[in-house]
mmCIF file of C-alpha atoms in Angstrom:
data_model
loop_
_atom_site.group_PDB
_atom_site.id
_atom_site.type_symbol
_atom_site.label_atom_id
_atom_site.label_comp_id
_atom_site.label_asym_id
_atom_site.label_seq_id
_atom_site.Cartn_x
_atom_site.Cartn_y
_atom_site.Cartn_z
ATOM 1 C CA MET A 1 17.632 -24.367 -28.997
ATOM 2 C CA SER A 2 20.228 -22.519 -26.596
ATOM 3 C CA GLU A 3 19.487 -20.660 -23.460
ATOM 4 C CA ALA A 4 20.709 -17.503 -24.857
ATOM 5 C CA LEU A 5 18.541 -17.670 -27.961
ATOM 6 C CA VAL A 6 15.447 -18.556 -25.637
ATOM 7 C CA ALA A 7 16.556 -15.494 -23.199
ATOM 8 C CA THR A 8 16.608 -13.119 -26.248
ATOM 9 C CA GLU A 9 13.068 -13.907 -27.261
ATOM 10 C CA VAL A 10 11.614 -12.922 -23.975
ATOM 11 C CA PRO A 11 9.720 -9.672 -24.409
ATOM 12 C CA GLU A 12 11.115 -6.531 -22.725
ATOM 13 C CA ALA A 13 7.952 -6.080 -20.628
ATOM 14 C CA SER A 14 8.258 -9.369 -18.982
ATOM 15 C CA VAL A 15 11.822 -9.060 -17.685
ATOM 16 C CA PRO A 16 12.741 -6.218 -15.223
ATOM 17 C CA GLY A 17 15.807 -4.805 -16.184
ATOM 18 C CA ALA A 18 17.622 -1.082 -15.880
ATOM 19 C CA SER A 19 15.252 0.326 -18.963
ATOM 20 C CA GLY A 20 12.417 -0.986 -17.431
ATOM 21 C CA ALA A 21 13.173 0.442 -14.062
ATOM 22 C CA ARG A 22 13.959 3.823 -15.631
ATOM 23 C CA GLN A 23 10.518 4.186 -17.376
ATOM 24 C CA PHE A 24 8.535 2.713 -14.446
ATOM 25 C CA TRP A 25 10.372 5.530 -12.356
ATOM 26 C CA ARG A 26 9.714 8.356 -15.228
ATOM 27 C CA ARG A 27 5.880 7.347 -15.096
ATOM 28 C CA LEU A 28 5.898 7.632 -11.326
ATOM 29 C CA ARG A 29 7.332 10.743 -11.014
ATOM 30 C CA ALA A 30 4.773 12.088 -13.950
ATOM 31 C CA GLN A 31 2.289 11.369 -11.182
ATOM 32 C CA ARG A 32 2.484 14.513 -8.537
ATOM 33 C CA ALA A 33 -0.350 12.474 -6.137
ATOM 34 C CA ALA A 34 1.689 9.311 -6.218
ATOM 35 C CA MET A 35 5.001 11.202 -5.748
ATOM 36 C CA VAL A 36 3.328 12.791 -2.596
ATOM 37 C CA ALA A 37 1.972 9.821 -1.420
ATOM 38 C CA ALA A 38 5.502 8.146 -1.566
ATOM 39 C CA VAL A 39 6.971 10.738 0.580
ATOM 40 C CA VAL A 40 4.136 10.310 3.363
ATOM 41 C CA VAL A 41 4.815 6.553 2.783
ATOM 42 C CA ALA A 42 8.633 6.931 3.210
ATOM 43 C CA LEU A 43 8.006 9.216 6.292
ATOM 44 C CA LEU A 44 5.781 6.395 8.103
ATOM 45 C CA VAL A 45 8.016 3.673 7.325
ATOM 46 C CA LEU A 46 11.021 5.817 8.922
ATOM 47 C CA VAL A 47 8.938 6.724 11.839
ATOM 48 C CA ALA A 48 7.882 2.927 12.392
ATOM 49 C CA LEU A 49 11.417 1.867 12.104
ATOM 50 C CA GLY A 50 12.947 4.696 14.172
ATOM 51 C CA ALA A 51 10.197 4.123 16.934
ATOM 52 C CA PRO A 52 12.938 3.313 19.458
ATOM 53 C CA LEU A 53 14.867 6.305 18.672
ATOM 54 C CA LEU A 54 11.954 8.711 18.684
ATOM 55 C CA THR A 55 10.739 7.659 21.963
ATOM 56 C CA ALA A 56 14.382 7.541 23.467
ATOM 57 C CA LEU A 57 14.469 11.249 22.350
ATOM 58 C CA GLU A 58 11.255 12.129 24.296
ATOM 59 C CA GLY A 59 12.150 10.153 27.329
ATOM 60 C CA GLN A 60 9.471 7.777 27.111
ATOM 61 C CA ASP A 61 7.872 4.363 26.410
ATOM 62 C CA PRO A 62 4.834 3.190 25.194
ATOM 63 C CA THR A 63 3.915 0.880 28.375
ATOM 64 C CA THR A 64 4.912 2.782 31.364
ATOM 65 C CA TYR A 65 1.780 4.047 33.667
ATOM 66 C CA HIS A 66 1.834 7.550 34.829
ATOM 67 C CA PRO A 67 -0.769 7.680 37.456
ATOM 68 C CA SER A 68 0.313 11.427 38.520
ATOM 69 C CA LEU A 69 -0.711 12.551 35.388
ATOM 70 C CA ILE A 70 -4.276 11.529 35.932
ATOM 71 C CA ASP A 71 -6.838 13.687 37.714
ATOM 72 C CA SER A 72 -8.580 10.540 39.442
ATOM 73 C CA ALA A 73 -11.269 12.931 40.870
ATOM 74 C CA ARG A 74 -12.632 13.660 37.017
ATOM 75 C CA GLY A 75 -12.343 10.020 36.511
ATOM 76 C CA GLY A 76 -9.032 9.490 34.778
ATOM 77 C CA VAL A 77 -8.902 12.612 32.446
ATOM 78 C CA PRO A 78 -5.193 13.954 31.884
ATOM 79 C CA ILE A 79 -4.136 16.706 33.863
ATOM 80 C CA GLY A 80 -3.349 19.731 31.828
ATOM 81 C CA SER A 81 -4.469 21.360 28.518
ATOM 82 C CA PHE A 82 -4.687 19.310 25.650
ATOM 83 C CA GLY A 83 -4.438 15.971 27.453
ATOM 84 C CA GLY A 84 -1.320 16.597 29.254
ATOM 85 C CA VAL A 85 0.926 17.984 26.177
ATOM 86 C CA SER A 86 4.156 19.096 27.767
ATOM 87 C CA GLY A 87 7.740 18.982 26.865
ATOM 88 C CA ASP A 88 8.025 15.482 28.496
ATOM 89 C CA HIS A 89 4.852 14.191 26.683
ATOM 90 C CA TRP A 90 4.853 15.999 23.427
ATOM 91 C CA LEU A 91 1.239 14.514 22.292
ATOM 92 C CA GLY A 92 -0.105 14.172 25.851
ATOM 93 C CA VAL A 93 -1.129 10.947 27.827
ATOM 94 C CA GLU A 94 -3.747 8.218 27.715
ATOM 95 C CA PRO A 95 -6.758 8.880 29.806
ATOM 96 C CA GLN A 96 -6.887 6.555 32.766
ATOM 97 C CA THR A 97 -3.210 4.968 32.366
ATOM 98 C CA GLY A 98 -1.249 8.208 31.871
ATOM 99 C CA ARG A 99 0.834 6.155 28.843
ATOM 100 C CA ASP A 100 2.589 8.500 26.707
ATOM 101 C CA LEU A 101 0.624 8.942 23.491
ATOM 102 C CA PHE A 102 3.546 9.663 21.119
ATOM 103 C CA ALA A 103 5.370 6.739 22.292
ATOM 104 C CA ARG A 104 2.048 4.393 21.476
ATOM 105 C CA LEU A 105 1.158 5.942 18.044
ATOM 106 C CA VAL A 106 4.900 5.516 16.708
ATOM 107 C CA TYR A 107 4.992 1.972 18.033
ATOM 108 C CA GLY A 108 1.326 1.630 16.668
ATOM 109 C CA ALA A 109 2.683 2.204 13.148
ATOM 110 C CA ARG A 110 5.284 -0.375 13.582
ATOM 111 C CA VAL A 111 2.736 -2.679 14.341
ATOM 112 C CA SER A 112 0.139 -1.617 11.587
ATOM 113 C CA LEU A 113 2.739 -1.722 9.072
ATOM 114 C CA GLY A 114 4.686 -4.828 10.140
ATOM 115 C CA VAL A 115 1.355 -6.681 9.862
ATOM 116 C CA ALA A 116 0.202 -5.418 6.664
ATOM 117 C CA LEU A 117 3.528 -6.144 5.271
ATOM 118 C CA ALA A 118 3.820 -9.371 6.376
ATOM 119 C CA ALA A 119 0.037 -10.477 5.535
ATOM 120 C CA THR A 120 0.614 -8.783 2.123
ATOM 121 C CA ALA A 121 3.793 -11.306 1.334
ATOM 122 C CA VAL A 122 1.811 -14.317 2.588
ATOM 123 C CA GLN A 123 -0.753 -13.585 0.357
ATOM 124 C CA VAL A 124 1.424 -12.677 -2.552
ATOM 125 C CA PHE A 125 3.412 -16.191 -1.739
ATOM 126 C CA LEU A 126 0.143 -18.632 -1.704
ATOM 127 C CA GLY A 127 -1.375 -16.723 -4.428
ATOM 128 C CA VAL A 128 1.251 -16.819 -6.947
ATOM 129 C CA VAL A 129 1.942 -20.469 -6.022
ATOM 130 C CA VAL A 130 -1.458 -21.812 -6.025
ATOM 131 C CA GLY A 131 -2.359 -19.478 -9.359
ATOM 132 C CA VAL A 132 0.673 -20.918 -11.298
ATOM 133 C CA ALA A 133 0.262 -24.471 -10.017
ATOM 134 C CA ALA A 134 -3.226 -24.184 -11.511
ATOM 135 C CA ALA A 135 -2.248 -22.896 -14.661
ATOM 136 C CA LEU A 136 0.435 -25.085 -15.132
ATOM 137 C CA GLY A 137 -1.071 -28.613 -13.847
ATOM 138 C CA ASN A 138 -3.355 -30.905 -15.837
ATOM 139 C CA ARG A 139 -7.228 -30.363 -15.811
ATOM 140 C CA TRP A 140 -7.692 -32.231 -12.463
ATOM 141 C CA VAL A 141 -5.179 -30.156 -10.726
ATOM 142 C CA ASP A 142 -6.622 -26.930 -12.378
ATOM 143 C CA GLN A 143 -9.970 -27.822 -11.185
ATOM 144 C CA LEU A 144 -9.088 -28.698 -8.074
ATOM 145 C CA LEU A 145 -6.842 -25.698 -7.109
ATOM 146 C CA SER A 146 -9.645 -23.447 -8.618
ATOM 147 C CA ARG A 147 -12.093 -24.286 -6.603
ATOM 148 C CA ILE A 148 -10.099 -23.970 -3.513
ATOM 149 C CA THR A 149 -9.057 -20.407 -4.767
ATOM 150 C CA ASP A 150 -13.218 -19.577 -5.314
ATOM 151 C CA ILE A 151 -13.780 -21.068 -1.944
ATOM 152 C CA ILE A 152 -11.133 -18.487 -0.461
ATOM 153 C CA VAL A 153 -12.331 -15.677 -2.262
ATOM 154 C CA ALA A 154 -16.100 -16.350 -1.237
ATOM 155 C CA MET A 155 -15.009 -16.577 2.400
ATOM 156 C CA PRO A 156 -16.025 -13.661 4.486
ATOM 157 C CA LEU A 157 -12.825 -12.480 5.734
ATOM 158 C CA MET A 158 -13.777 -10.914 8.780
ATOM 159 C CA ILE A 159 -15.947 -13.633 10.136
ATOM 160 C CA MET A 160 -12.940 -16.299 9.527
ATOM 161 C CA ALA A 161 -10.599 -13.985 10.996
ATOM 162 C CA LEU A 162 -12.463 -13.537 14.014
ATOM 163 C CA ALA A 163 -13.024 -17.289 14.690
ATOM 164 C CA LEU A 164 -9.413 -18.402 13.876
ATOM 165 C CA LEU A 165 -8.176 -15.614 16.300
ATOM 166 C CA ALA A 166 -10.736 -16.891 18.954
ATOM 167 C CA ILE A 167 -9.874 -20.336 18.923
ATOM 168 C CA VAL A 168 -5.797 -19.736 18.938
ATOM 169 C CA PRO A 169 -4.219 -19.618 22.479
ATOM 170 C CA SER A 170 -3.153 -16.120 23.480
ATOM 171 C CA SER A 171 0.236 -17.599 24.277
ATOM 172 C CA PHE A 172 0.922 -17.061 20.376
ATOM 173 C CA PRO A 173 2.535 -13.889 19.063
ATOM 174 C CA ARG A 174 -0.368 -12.025 18.260
ATOM 175 C CA PRO A 175 0.844 -9.544 15.601
ATOM 176 C CA VAL A 176 2.425 -12.673 14.015
ATOM 177 C CA LEU A 177 -0.809 -14.377 14.204
ATOM 178 C CA VAL A 178 -2.790 -11.496 13.098
ATOM 179 C CA ALA A 179 -0.572 -11.213 10.016
ATOM 180 C CA LEU A 180 -0.832 -14.824 9.141
ATOM 181 C CA ILE A 181 -4.599 -15.096 9.487
ATOM 182 C CA ILE A 182 -4.990 -12.297 7.193
ATOM 183 C CA GLY A 183 -2.576 -13.812 4.557
ATOM 184 C CA PHE A 184 -4.152 -17.365 4.746
ATOM 185 C CA VAL A 185 -7.851 -16.268 4.332
ATOM 186 C CA ALA A 186 -7.134 -13.306 1.830
ATOM 187 C CA TRP A 187 -4.952 -14.507 -1.088
ATOM 188 C CA GLY A 188 -7.928 -15.770 -3.495
ATOM 189 C CA THR A 189 -7.695 -12.722 -5.534
ATOM 190 C CA ILE A 190 -4.081 -12.603 -6.397
ATOM 191 C CA GLY A 191 -4.309 -16.678 -6.775
ATOM 192 C CA LYS A 192 -6.833 -15.702 -9.803
ATOM 193 C CA ILE A 193 -4.667 -12.871 -11.235
ATOM 194 C CA ALA A 194 -1.622 -15.252 -10.962
ATOM 195 C CA ARG A 195 -3.556 -18.192 -12.887
ATOM 196 C CA ALA A 196 -5.082 -16.197 -15.356
ATOM 197 C CA GLN A 197 -1.616 -14.421 -16.448
ATOM 198 C CA THR A 198 0.331 -17.545 -16.288
ATOM 199 C CA LEU A 199 -2.306 -19.101 -18.758
ATOM 200 C CA THR A 200 -1.397 -16.217 -21.277
ATOM 201 C CA LEU A 201 2.051 -16.466 -20.798
ATOM 202 C CA LYS A 202 2.429 -19.986 -21.305
ATOM 203 C CA GLU A 203 1.066 -19.869 -24.815
ATOM 204 C CA LEU A 204 3.698 -17.499 -25.795
ATOM 205 C CA ASP A 205 6.545 -18.535 -28.341
ATOM 206 C CA TYR A 206 9.609 -17.764 -26.134
ATOM 207 C CA VAL A 207 7.823 -20.164 -23.099
ATOM 208 C CA ALA A 208 7.217 -22.588 -25.991
ATOM 209 C CA ALA A 209 10.849 -22.455 -27.047
ATOM 210 C CA ALA A 210 12.086 -22.896 -23.510
ATOM 211 C CA ARG A 211 9.942 -25.966 -23.530
ATOM 212 C CA LEU A 212 11.133 -27.577 -26.853
ATOM 213 C CA SER A 213 14.789 -26.959 -25.371
ATOM 214 C CA GLY A 214 14.023 -29.539 -22.555
ATOM 215 C CA TRP A 215 13.409 -27.438 -19.721
ATOM 216 C CA GLY A 216 11.617 -28.642 -16.887
ATOM 217 C CA THR A 217 8.104 -27.035 -15.679
ATOM 218 C CA LEU A 218 9.820 -25.562 -12.462
ATOM 219 C CA ARG A 219 12.653 -24.048 -14.552
ATOM 220 C CA ILE A 220 10.159 -22.581 -16.976
ATOM 221 C CA ALA A 221 7.929 -21.173 -14.169
ATOM 222 C CA ARG A 222 11.037 -19.471 -12.622
ATOM 223 C CA ARG A 223 12.676 -18.263 -15.458
ATOM 224 C CA GLU A 224 9.962 -17.485 -17.837
ATOM 225 C CA LEU A 225 6.788 -17.158 -16.009
ATOM 226 C CA LEU A 226 7.419 -15.403 -12.713
ATOM 227 C CA PRO A 227 8.997 -12.273 -14.589
ATOM 228 C CA GLY A 228 5.892 -11.835 -16.469
ATOM 229 C CA LEU A 229 3.802 -11.877 -13.290
ATOM 230 C CA ALA A 230 5.940 -9.174 -11.635
ATOM 231 C CA ALA A 231 3.673 -6.372 -12.965
ATOM 232 C CA PRO A 232 0.256 -7.471 -11.969
ATOM 233 C CA VAL A 233 1.396 -9.043 -8.937
ATOM 234 C CA ILE A 234 3.118 -5.809 -7.701
ATOM 235 C CA THR A 235 0.164 -3.746 -8.737
ATOM 236 C CA TYR A 236 -2.199 -5.790 -6.653
ATOM 237 C CA ALA A 237 0.063 -5.997 -3.812
ATOM 238 C CA ALA A 238 0.535 -2.197 -3.719
ATOM 239 C CA LEU A 239 -3.144 -1.819 -3.316
ATOM 240 C CA MET A 240 -3.347 -4.959 -0.843
ATOM 241 C CA VAL A 241 -1.013 -3.176 1.954
ATOM 242 C CA PRO A 242 -3.426 -0.503 2.735
ATOM 243 C CA ALA A 243 -6.489 -2.981 3.015
ATOM 244 C CA ASN A 244 -4.464 -5.202 5.231
ATOM 245 C CA ILE A 245 -3.892 -2.121 7.477
ATOM 246 C CA ALA A 246 -7.509 -1.413 7.951
ATOM 247 C CA ILE A 247 -8.245 -5.103 8.446
ATOM 248 C CA GLU A 248 -5.647 -5.259 11.226
ATOM 249 C CA ALA A 249 -7.098 -2.295 12.588
ATOM 250 C CA SER A 250 -10.657 -3.406 12.376
ATOM 251 C CA LEU A 251 -10.020 -6.644 14.193
ATOM 252 C CA SER A 252 -7.647 -5.166 16.846
ATOM 253 C CA PHE A 253 -11.071 -2.419 17.255
ATOM 254 C CA LEU A 254 -13.308 -5.665 17.573
ATOM 255 C CA GLY A 255 -10.823 -6.667 20.507
ATOM 256 C CA VAL A 256 -9.439 -10.059 18.791
ATOM 257 C CA GLY A 257 -6.246 -8.465 17.244
ATOM 258 C CA VAL A 258 -3.111 -7.283 18.763
ATOM 259 C CA LYS A 259 -3.700 -7.286 22.476
ATOM 260 C CA PRO A 260 -2.395 -4.728 25.121
ATOM 261 C CA PRO A 261 0.105 -3.715 26.246
ATOM 262 C CA THR A 262 1.233 -3.995 22.406
ATOM 263 C CA PRO A 263 0.147 -0.635 20.921
ATOM 264 C CA SER A 264 -1.940 -0.545 17.745
ATOM 265 C CA TRP A 265 -3.845 1.968 16.270
ATOM 266 C CA GLY A 266 -7.011 -0.204 16.141
ATOM 267 C CA GLN A 267 -6.755 -0.804 19.913
ATOM 268 C CA MET A 268 -6.379 2.696 20.605
ATOM 269 C CA LEU A 269 -9.290 3.343 19.103
ATOM 270 C CA THR A 270 -11.083 0.642 21.071
ATOM 271 C CA SER A 271 -10.121 2.240 24.258
ATOM 272 C CA ALA A 272 -10.701 5.829 23.141
ATOM 273 C CA ASP A 273 -14.620 5.325 22.146
ATOM 274 C CA VAL A 274 -15.511 6.453 25.811
ATOM 275 C CA TRP A 275 -13.130 9.516 25.892
ATOM 276 C CA TYR A 276 -13.962 11.349 22.788
ATOM 277 C CA GLN A 277 -15.543 14.289 24.818
ATOM 278 C CA ALA A 278 -13.432 14.520 27.394
ATOM 279 C CA ALA A 279 -9.826 13.757 25.717
ATOM 280 C CA PRO A 280 -10.645 13.836 21.979
ATOM 281 C CA GLN A 281 -7.087 13.845 21.192
ATOM 282 C CA TYR A 282 -6.957 10.236 22.261
ATOM 283 C CA LEU A 283 -9.358 9.279 19.477
ATOM 284 C CA LEU A 284 -8.341 11.852 16.916
ATOM 285 C CA LEU A 285 -4.511 11.002 16.834
ATOM 286 C CA PRO A 286 -4.672 7.222 16.029
ATOM 287 C CA ALA A 287 -7.562 7.937 13.705
ATOM 288 C CA ALA A 288 -5.844 10.444 11.577
ATOM 289 C CA ALA A 289 -2.725 8.304 11.563
ATOM 290 C CA LEU A 290 -4.857 5.402 10.172
ATOM 291 C CA PHE A 291 -6.557 7.917 7.505
ATOM 292 C CA VAL A 292 -3.355 9.185 6.503
ATOM 293 C CA THR A 293 -1.588 5.970 6.255
ATOM 294 C CA VAL A 294 -4.369 4.167 4.081
ATOM 295 C CA LEU A 295 -4.837 7.145 2.045
ATOM 296 C CA ALA A 296 -1.387 7.566 1.171
ATOM 297 C CA LEU A 297 -0.823 3.961 0.433
ATOM 298 C CA THR A 298 -3.826 3.751 -1.431
ATOM 299 C CA VAL A 299 -2.524 6.800 -3.648
ATOM 300 C CA LEU A 300 0.880 5.145 -4.086
ATOM 301 C CA GLY A 301 -0.818 1.854 -5.085
ATOM 302 C CA ASP A 302 -2.741 3.238 -7.620
ATOM 303 C CA GLY A 303 0.406 5.350 -9.132
ATOM 304 C CA VAL A 304 2.392 1.894 -9.219
ATOM 305 C CA ARG A 305 -0.340 0.509 -11.134
ATOM 306 C CA THR A 306 -0.430 3.299 -13.640
ATOM 307 C CA ALA A 307 3.413 3.321 -13.998
ATOM 308 C CA LEU A 308 3.328 -0.455 -14.951
ATOM 309 C CA ASP A 309 0.459 -0.423 -17.324
ATOM 310 C CA PRO A 310 1.492 0.753 -20.674
ATOM 311 C CA ARG A 311 -1.786 1.596 -21.481
ATOM 312 C CA ALA A 312 -2.502 4.035 -18.356
ATOM 313 C CA ALA A 313 0.882 5.321 -18.894
ATOM 314 C CA SER A 314 0.326 6.514 -22.580
ATOM 315 C CA ARG A 315 -2.957 8.094 -21.669
ATOM 316 C CA LEU A 316 -0.730 9.851 -19.022
ATOM 317 C CA ARG A 317 1.460 10.986 -21.708
ATOM 318 C CA VAL A 318 -1.357 11.980 -23.812
ATOM 319 C CA GLY A 319 -2.983 13.862 -20.912
ATOM 320 C CA THR A 320 0.405 15.772 -20.256
ATOM 321 C CA GLY A 321 0.805 16.808 -24.045
ATOM 322 C CA ARG A 322 -2.916 18.094 -24.249
ATOM 323 C CA ARG A 323 -2.074 20.025 -21.089
ATOM 324 C CA GLN A 324 1.175 21.625 -22.505
ATOM 325 C CA GLU A 325 -0.496 22.127 -25.841
ATOM 326 C CA SER A 326 -3.354 23.872 -24.467
ATOM 327 C CA LYS A 327 -0.751 26.200 -22.566
ATOM 328 C CA ALA A 328 1.065 26.679 -25.616
ATOM 329 C CA ASP A 329 -2.013 27.867 -27.545
ATOM 330 C CA THR A 330 -3.119 30.162 -24.696
ATOM 331 C CA SER A 331 0.351 31.899 -24.534
ATOM 332 C CA GLU A 332 -0.060 32.183 -28.671
ATOM 333 C CA ALA A 333 -3.191 33.434 -27.921
ATOM 334 C CA ARG A 334 -2.334 36.424 -25.781
ATOM 335 C CA LYS A 335 0.359 37.477 -28.270
ATOM 336 C CA PRO A 336 -0.405 40.384 -30.706
ATOM 337 C CA GLU A 337 -0.196 39.583 -34.248
ATOM 338 C CA ALA A 338 2.559 41.054 -36.341
ATOM 339 C CA GLY A 339 0.092 42.743 -38.708
ATOM 340 C CA GLU A 340 -2.113 44.328 -35.865
ATOM 341 C CA SER A 341 0.746 45.939 -34.023
ATOM 342 C CA GLU A 342 1.336 48.506 -36.576
ATOM 343 C CA PRO A 343 -2.105 50.088 -37.322
ATOM 344 C CA ARG A 344 -2.337 50.545 -33.642
ATOM 345 C CA LYS A 345 0.831 52.458 -33.385
ATOM 346 C CA SER A 346 -0.081 54.381 -36.268
ATOM 347 C CA GLU A 347 -3.450 55.226 -35.204
ATOM 348 C CA ALA A 348 -2.016 56.424 -31.825
ATOM 349 C CA ALA A 349 0.431 58.743 -33.532
ATOM 350 C CA LYS A 350 -2.398 60.122 -35.588
ATOM 351 C CA GLU A 351 -4.327 60.881 -32.252
ATOM 352 C CA GLY A 352 -1.382 62.273 -30.796
ATOM 353 C CA THR A 353 -0.505 64.756 -33.562
ATOM 354 C CA ALA A 354 -4.163 65.847 -33.584
#
């Protein structure tokens, strides 16, 4: 069987194309919450990428100390109202150090998003490779890789991350190390998803046709199976990003994540735990940034899942249709019937004559 014939037998849902992208975009746009979350995420990404430009506009950087802006007589509280907010320091300065809060906040967005995305990439790569290899291998390979995946899933993530971060030399770049450790200890679930999906896909007719045509295992996996894994992998990866942001913030909060002077939202929360009364904005700003980021990414991930799932998309269409029908019924109920309008007019005319 020729390659062209095999390609035509691939189901449309498993091959990303222009029509599939249009359907996905249409389903995603039908969800208002997901679109709002997408706008928020886009703004956060722009802030993270444009951190040097934004801090240059302010005229500050995240590492310079400003002792003249700190009241040492009061224990290091920023001088001025609202934590030292001014034209030179848009969100004020840190207690004790006087470092610019706005600069540290936007650079912290770069660190948090960068670590989360890198960790998600590691998780997806390891999970897909191990899951596909387990599904396509013989019984012994499947058993071995499945048991390794079970161990990774059962492993307490925070404890393992704390242990690994504690033994690695501090000379290793900390953001890279945090991303690698989160990725290496949390790929088990996506590995199970990839294995289960591959076991289903390899029994389909177009995969059997490719095998009969003489294709090797690697070629079948690359050309036929990986496109079918795209939807579930993208769905789960979209939900892993906010979880990884929370993990990075937790590790930095515990003091084993990103180290000073590199700014991180979790690290800022750690430093702010004793200043929440004297300088509440020092605690509220990184906490709010972390909350908004995780919430927006979670809502967007749920919207992506709904847009990629035909069953969820059909429920969305049914719900939209029912809302439109209910609106139409309400508008029709408000209109007076043709038979009722004439008697009312005639009665009004009689009363006026009398």
